[in-house]
PDB file of C-alpha atoms in Angstrom:
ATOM      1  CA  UNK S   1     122.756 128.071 116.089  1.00  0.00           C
ATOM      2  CA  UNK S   2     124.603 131.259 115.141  1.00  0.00           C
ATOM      3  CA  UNK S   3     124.048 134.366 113.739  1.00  0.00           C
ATOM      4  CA  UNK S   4     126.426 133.562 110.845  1.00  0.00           C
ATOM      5  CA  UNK S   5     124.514 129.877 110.055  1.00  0.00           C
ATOM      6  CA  UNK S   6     121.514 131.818 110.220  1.00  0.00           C
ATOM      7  CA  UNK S   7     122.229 134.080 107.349  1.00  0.00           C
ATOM      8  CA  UNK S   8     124.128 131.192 105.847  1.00  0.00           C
ATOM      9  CA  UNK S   9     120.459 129.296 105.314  1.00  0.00           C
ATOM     10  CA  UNK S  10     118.565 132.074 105.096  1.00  0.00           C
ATOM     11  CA  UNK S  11     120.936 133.080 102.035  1.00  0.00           C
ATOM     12  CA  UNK S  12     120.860 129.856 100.821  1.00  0.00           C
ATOM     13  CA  UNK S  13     117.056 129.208 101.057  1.00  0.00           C
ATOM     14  CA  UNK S  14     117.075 132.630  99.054  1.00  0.00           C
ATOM     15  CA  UNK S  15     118.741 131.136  96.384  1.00  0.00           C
ATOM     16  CA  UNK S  16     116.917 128.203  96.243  1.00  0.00           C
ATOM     17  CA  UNK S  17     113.623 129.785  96.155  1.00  0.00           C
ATOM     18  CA  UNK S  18     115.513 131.995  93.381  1.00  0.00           C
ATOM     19  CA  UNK S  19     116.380 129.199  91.370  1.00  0.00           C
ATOM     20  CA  UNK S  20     113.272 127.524  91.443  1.00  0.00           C
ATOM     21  CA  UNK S  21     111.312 130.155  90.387  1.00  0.00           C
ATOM     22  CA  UNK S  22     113.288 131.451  87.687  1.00  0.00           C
ATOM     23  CA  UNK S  23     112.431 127.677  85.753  1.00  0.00           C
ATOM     24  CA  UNK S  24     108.831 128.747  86.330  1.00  0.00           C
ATOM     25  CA  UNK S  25     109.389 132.281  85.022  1.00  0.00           C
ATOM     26  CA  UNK S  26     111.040 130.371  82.162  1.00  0.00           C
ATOM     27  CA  UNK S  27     108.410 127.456  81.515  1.00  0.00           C
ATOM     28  CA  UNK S  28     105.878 130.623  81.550  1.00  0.00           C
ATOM     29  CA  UNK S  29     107.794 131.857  78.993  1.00  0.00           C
ATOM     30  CA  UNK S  30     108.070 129.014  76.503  1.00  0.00           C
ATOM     31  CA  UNK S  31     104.365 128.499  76.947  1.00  0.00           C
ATOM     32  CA  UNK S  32     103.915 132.160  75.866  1.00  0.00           C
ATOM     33  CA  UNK S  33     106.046 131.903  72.806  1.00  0.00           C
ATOM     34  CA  UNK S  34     104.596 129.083  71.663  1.00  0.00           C
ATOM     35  CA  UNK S  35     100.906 129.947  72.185  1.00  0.00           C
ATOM     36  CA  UNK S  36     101.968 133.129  70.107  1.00  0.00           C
ATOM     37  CA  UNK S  37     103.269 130.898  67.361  1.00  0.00           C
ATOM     38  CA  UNK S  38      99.783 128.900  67.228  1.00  0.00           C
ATOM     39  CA  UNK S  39      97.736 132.325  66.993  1.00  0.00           C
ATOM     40  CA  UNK S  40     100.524 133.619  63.910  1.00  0.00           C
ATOM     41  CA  UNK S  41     100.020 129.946  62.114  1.00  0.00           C
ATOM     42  CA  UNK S  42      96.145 130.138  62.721  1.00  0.00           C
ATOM     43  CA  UNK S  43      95.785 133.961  61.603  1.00  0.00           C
ATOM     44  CA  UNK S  44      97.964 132.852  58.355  1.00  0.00           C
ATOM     45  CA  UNK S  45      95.849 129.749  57.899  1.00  0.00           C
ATOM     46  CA  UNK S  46      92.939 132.173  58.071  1.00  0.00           C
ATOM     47  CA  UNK S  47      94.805 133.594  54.781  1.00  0.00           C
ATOM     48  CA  UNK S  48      94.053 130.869  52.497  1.00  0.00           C
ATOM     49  CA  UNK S  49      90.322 130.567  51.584  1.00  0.00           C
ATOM     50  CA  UNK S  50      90.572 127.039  51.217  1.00  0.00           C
ATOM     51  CA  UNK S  51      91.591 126.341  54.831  1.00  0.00           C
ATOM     52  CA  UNK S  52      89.786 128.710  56.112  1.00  0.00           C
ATOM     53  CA  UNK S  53      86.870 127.134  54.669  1.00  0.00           C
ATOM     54  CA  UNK S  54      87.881 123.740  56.153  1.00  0.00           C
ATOM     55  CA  UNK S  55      88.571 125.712  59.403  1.00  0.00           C
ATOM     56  CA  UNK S  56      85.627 127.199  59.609  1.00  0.00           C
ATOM     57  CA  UNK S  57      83.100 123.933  58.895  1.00  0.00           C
ATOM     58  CA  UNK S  58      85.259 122.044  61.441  1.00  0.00           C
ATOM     59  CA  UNK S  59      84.087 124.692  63.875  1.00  0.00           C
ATOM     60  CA  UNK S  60      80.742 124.245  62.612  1.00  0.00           C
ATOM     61  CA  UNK S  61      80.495 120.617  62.756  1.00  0.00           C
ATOM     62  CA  UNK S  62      81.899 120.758  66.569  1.00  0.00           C
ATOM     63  CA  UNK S  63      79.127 123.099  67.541  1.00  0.00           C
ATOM     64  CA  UNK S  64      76.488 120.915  65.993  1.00  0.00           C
ATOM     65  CA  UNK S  65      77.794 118.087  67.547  1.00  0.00           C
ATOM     66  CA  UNK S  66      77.777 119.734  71.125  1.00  0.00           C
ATOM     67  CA  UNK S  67      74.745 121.173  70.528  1.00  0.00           C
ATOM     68  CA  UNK S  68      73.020 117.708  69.893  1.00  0.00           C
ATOM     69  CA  UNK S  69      74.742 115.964  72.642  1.00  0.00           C
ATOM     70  CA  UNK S  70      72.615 118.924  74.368  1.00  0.00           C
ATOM     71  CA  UNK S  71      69.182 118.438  73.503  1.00  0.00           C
ATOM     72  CA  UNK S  72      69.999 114.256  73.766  1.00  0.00           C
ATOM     73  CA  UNK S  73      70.777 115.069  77.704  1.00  0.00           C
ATOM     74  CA  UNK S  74      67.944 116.768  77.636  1.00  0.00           C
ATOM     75  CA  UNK S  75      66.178 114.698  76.151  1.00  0.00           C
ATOM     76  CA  UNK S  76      66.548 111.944  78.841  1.00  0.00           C
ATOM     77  CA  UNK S  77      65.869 114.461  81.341  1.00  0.00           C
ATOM     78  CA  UNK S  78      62.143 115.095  80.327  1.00  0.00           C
ATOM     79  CA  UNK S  79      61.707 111.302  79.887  1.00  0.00           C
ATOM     80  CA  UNK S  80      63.417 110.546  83.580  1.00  0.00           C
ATOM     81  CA  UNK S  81      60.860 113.746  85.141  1.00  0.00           C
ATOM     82  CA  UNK S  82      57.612 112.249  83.437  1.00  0.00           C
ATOM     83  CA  UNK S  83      59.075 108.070  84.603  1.00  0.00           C
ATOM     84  CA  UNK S  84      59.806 106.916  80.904  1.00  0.00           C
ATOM     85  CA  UNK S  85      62.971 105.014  80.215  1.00  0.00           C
TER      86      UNK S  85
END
């Protein structure tokens, strides 16, 4: 193998590797742009009181829901320390 092939794959790997990560800097990008449009729709759904309301009960509800999954699990743990089923 030559000097010259050398540099020829070298250059080549180079361009490759260039390639390949300018689709992730792009992909990075996109995902950027479009977590930025989610935050500017949620901010101006935060706008209307009547959405936000919803908005804000959904959160609510979720919360309540994970919280009593919680105590459930925990729950069964007392009752599988003291032997119950």
């Amino acid at each position: 193998m030559g000097i010259i092939s050398f540099f020829k794959n070298a250059f080549r790997d180079m361009k490759e590797s260039a390639k390949a990560q300018h689709e992730v800097d792009r992909a990075n990008f996109e995902a950027a742009k479009a977590e930025s449009r989610a935050q500017w729709e949620e901010a101006k759904a935060m706008s209307d009181p009547e959405r936000r309301k919803i908005i804000l009960q959904r959160r609510r509800d979720e919360k309540i829901a994970e919280a009593n999954a919680r105590r459930e699990e925990a729950e069964a743990r007392i009752a599988a320390a003291k032997g119950e089923k």
